[in-house]
Amino acid sequence: HSATLPLLSDRSVYPNFFRTILPDTFYNNAWVRMARELGMTRVGVVIGETEVFASMGAKFAEAATGQGVAMEGLELGDDIAGLRGVQVSIASQSAARAGALELLRMKQRVVVAIMYQNRARLVMCEAYKLGILNTVFMTYGWFAYGWWTVEDTDCTAAQITTMATGYIQANMMFWRSDADQVNSCSSSLTSEGFKAEWYRRQGANINDLSMTPEGYSPALEAATTADAVCMWAQMLHKVLIDRGVPLAELAARTPAAYEVVQEVLSITDFEGVQGRVLYEPGQADPKGSVIIQQLQEGGKVFDIASYNHPTLVLFGNGDLVFGLGEVIAAGPAGANALPGRIAPFADCPEGQMLDMSTNQCMDCPEGQVFLDILGACACRAGYMALGSGCVACGAGNMTGSAGSEECDRCQPGRYAAGIAQTECKACPVGTYQPALSTTACVSCDASGRQTTMVEGADSDAACVCARDFFRKSAGGGCEECPIGMVCEAGSSIAEGVGSSNYPAVEEGFMTIMDDPLQVYKCLQMESCPGGRVGTCAAYRDTETVACARCVDGAYESGKVCEPCSGSTDVAPFILVGLAGCAGLAVMTFMVNRNLLMQTSNTMMCVVMVALMFTGIQTLGIFQQVSIEWFEPMQSILELTSLLSFNLKVVKVGCVLGINPVSNFIFRQMVAPMSIPVVALVLGVKRYFRPGTRVLLELVNTVGTLFNVFFISIVLSGTSPLVCYRHPPFTPDSLASMISEPSVLCGGSNVHTEMVVVGILAIFVVPIPFMAMASIFTWKYPFYVSTGHEYLHAMRFLFFRFHASKYYYGIILLSRSLIICLIPIIPGLAGDTALQTWVMTACICGYTLVQQQLNPWRSYTANIMDGLISMTLILLLMTGTMATDLQANMDSIKVAGVIAFSAFLALVVGTLGVGIYLRFRPNPWYNYFICHHKGHAAAQARLLKVLIQTRSRLSVFIDSDDLQELDTLFDIVKCKLEHLLVYLTRETLSRPWCAGEIVTAFNSGRVKVTAIRTPSFVPPTEDQMKSLDTYLDLSSCNLAEYNIANEAVAAAFNQLTGPETKCIQLPATSLGSRKFDLLAGQVLSGATGPAAADSN
């Protein structure tokens, strides 16, 4: 009598169920019909939870489709087949809000609410907030009367009433409308009489729908209850009396008795209080009518019509009233259709919103934007709705999109610095934030030593050491990453060497497992691949500093270590030894050959070989500087290191082992061991050539050997003192020998022993040899003057140079010695940049000296010596460019100041000398004799001698320097008092003579005297006009010296004219007497014919 759940109608689930009340599904067709009567072809649907209302929703979809009404909204899934709309599945404000927003987007004038009354209040409350006014809701009629006044939302009862007023409800018609019909179960009462009696017994007025304390209205279900009792009574009568079923069998509920009961119920047909009660075959629901009502102002529920699908019958009791001022008559009584329609909500142009209170389109209020997805204006991102307006989200809060109803709090790890933020930004790397709604993040470390691995950290536990820093202990601070190591963010040594976050080693560096934070720089990148602590290349000892030593049983082969192969490993060592002895024997014979029998080309070859050896050994000096040589230079230098007695290239590690001290001692013995070998060779030579002077040739041979290999000998002895520093590259840092990086300088007994051996080696060979060479050079002039036999023993020092440059040998030795000592000079040691600078300066200085002296006997050798020096400088600069220098800026500043001071001194000094010479020219000549060398060379020279003898005045003859005409013309310009033009037949045709004459006349200061010989013939007028043919320009062109032909012609005219002093040398004078007279006349300044010889 009161169960209206649609699911109970399903005979497959409830095959034996009957009820006297109509199911809710009967209301669907009534709602759809009323929507059509109001003029709507589309409606909105809002439905409650699926498990309760799924069948109701599916039946509504069938009813809407059957009557041609479309449903607006989204497909709600297979559980509610065919239904479109919006679902509010839980009784929460947020769910109701979402549903109301969808209703706002749909903008349907009629909305069917398939849900319980509390859910309907929530939806109407949120719709009210969104301004969804004048919507005609359709709901269940069995909601408790006054349900719209219950205050269980954050809206007031008045606000909900505003939304509910005008809504249309459908319910079962409990009391039949034909009041005179006599009931089948109470023949003494009509339907109207039964109703009056029921209300009387309840103590209530007729049609009173008041609620009981339990929350329901008894009047709504009185009729169905009475009819249920009647139906049950009639069934018992028919079963017991008409069918004769024993009472005991019925009480026992036997299958036969139950089957009779079901059959009798299914054919029920009687006149009840609510109307005629009967059932369609196979149906649980009685056929009945639905009453349609409207809630109007004042809480009045107005009866509109009855509906028994598909028939609508208006009661004609009054008018329907709607929110936009629309009034439609609900009559006349008995009519089947409404006479009027309501207006749908207007479709607004793009960008405008619908004001549902007036059904008018309007622009969005200030501060709001139109949302297509919502179909309405909403607060823009960063703001939230408050009443009818918008307010900015406070700092620490945000809204990410327009239309937000409330601001979202920034979660831990995020922040919003100001108001009206559209996002909470993730805390940057290096910061964190554990709290909600914050305006900033907390820095892990103000110094920048700590960071976070990712953005958005929400705890200080996320702070780790930043890149280039590491943590020594758990909970400790972060320290700078050692130079040569790679500390990624999060590096720590607290968990031990094997941990994944332990700092790695850069390529070109290494550390030893026992002291993993002490970094060593490797001279060969290939030896130290980097990576994990204690990593070296294959066959290299990981416990050796800088991976510089091969393991036992291996040898160095270029940049890598290779395993020794056995007995064949000694072969290269023996072959080199035999080749060295053979080379000494050949050299002994070659250097002691008779020099008188050697051609100049042979001498040049000897000199070039010496230059080649010196250049190669200079490259060995470059190896003593911490330069990271590139390929192929690195391999080339490895090969040339053999000349520096570096025997690693001949598998010495497989022969002598890897002990650095023993290898170093053997290296120092190479040079001294050559002396007995040479002595032995000379002994054999004397046996076959008794005239051999063994001692002299021994000194010459060994001297030649030491001279050629002087650089290598010095480098070998000083190598323990040449060190390079390890990280952190400070004066206090550990350092290793460049020649043997596995040995720490000053840090072990091994290095001390090698230093002692090296010093002894220096005092055994280089110092005595340098002293001997100095003594020989000092006494060389004496030995030459006396023809001393020591000249043969000393010729290794002198025979390569011009006799006047005999001392250049000691200059070469000093150059080699100084360059070798640069890497160990205090202040330069360990400073690669400064060492390179000083080496370059030394090589440049000595090259300048060499180019000025040109000491070599061969012109080609002088040129090649300079070119080799230039090439060495370029190689040194190139290697320096390829090296990541740990430069000392203080040293660079000092070098720069020195270089600039030298530059300034040279510039100022040169300018000063130029100014001095400009006003005090030097040398100064009293006379300059201009002549033609082919006709008067001897005469001019004799005149010069006579003038100098008589007066001690300085005289210059132009034939003394005809290579540089600039020099000649410059002497005439500023270093001359008197020009004597000795005119013979072709004097004026010589271009240098013409230039000297032009320069003298143009100076305006130089006196000019012409000395005419009988052979002189002045140029004709035609010759003066074509000086290009008169002058012999085959050797030079005066135009190159800015002397034009017009200037030459003018000078010639002035020279031969009367204004120029002229001395005529008579043809009759003979012998030297006439030149004595000429000299006297020149000195006296007289002109005219030279006096005749009185004899």
mmCIF file of N, CA and C in Angstrom, residues 510 535 718:
data_model
loop_
_atom_site.group_PDB
_atom_site.id
_atom_site.type_symbol
_atom_site.label_atom_id
_atom_site.label_comp_id
_atom_site.label_asym_id
_atom_site.label_seq_id
_atom_site.Cartn_x
_atom_site.Cartn_y
_atom_site.Cartn_z
ATOM 1 N N MET A 510 92.789 10.852 -10.789
ATOM 2 C CA MET A 510 92.551 9.584 -10.111
ATOM 3 C C MET A 510 92.714 9.770 -8.613
ATOM 4 N N THR A 535 90.170 4.032 -9.996
ATOM 5 C CA THR A 535 90.082 3.488 -11.356
ATOM 6 C C THR A 535 91.267 3.960 -12.189
ATOM 7 N N THR A 718 118.330 16.762 -13.996
ATOM 8 C CA THR A 718 117.463 17.675 -13.237
ATOM 9 C C THR A 718 116.016 17.205 -13.162
#
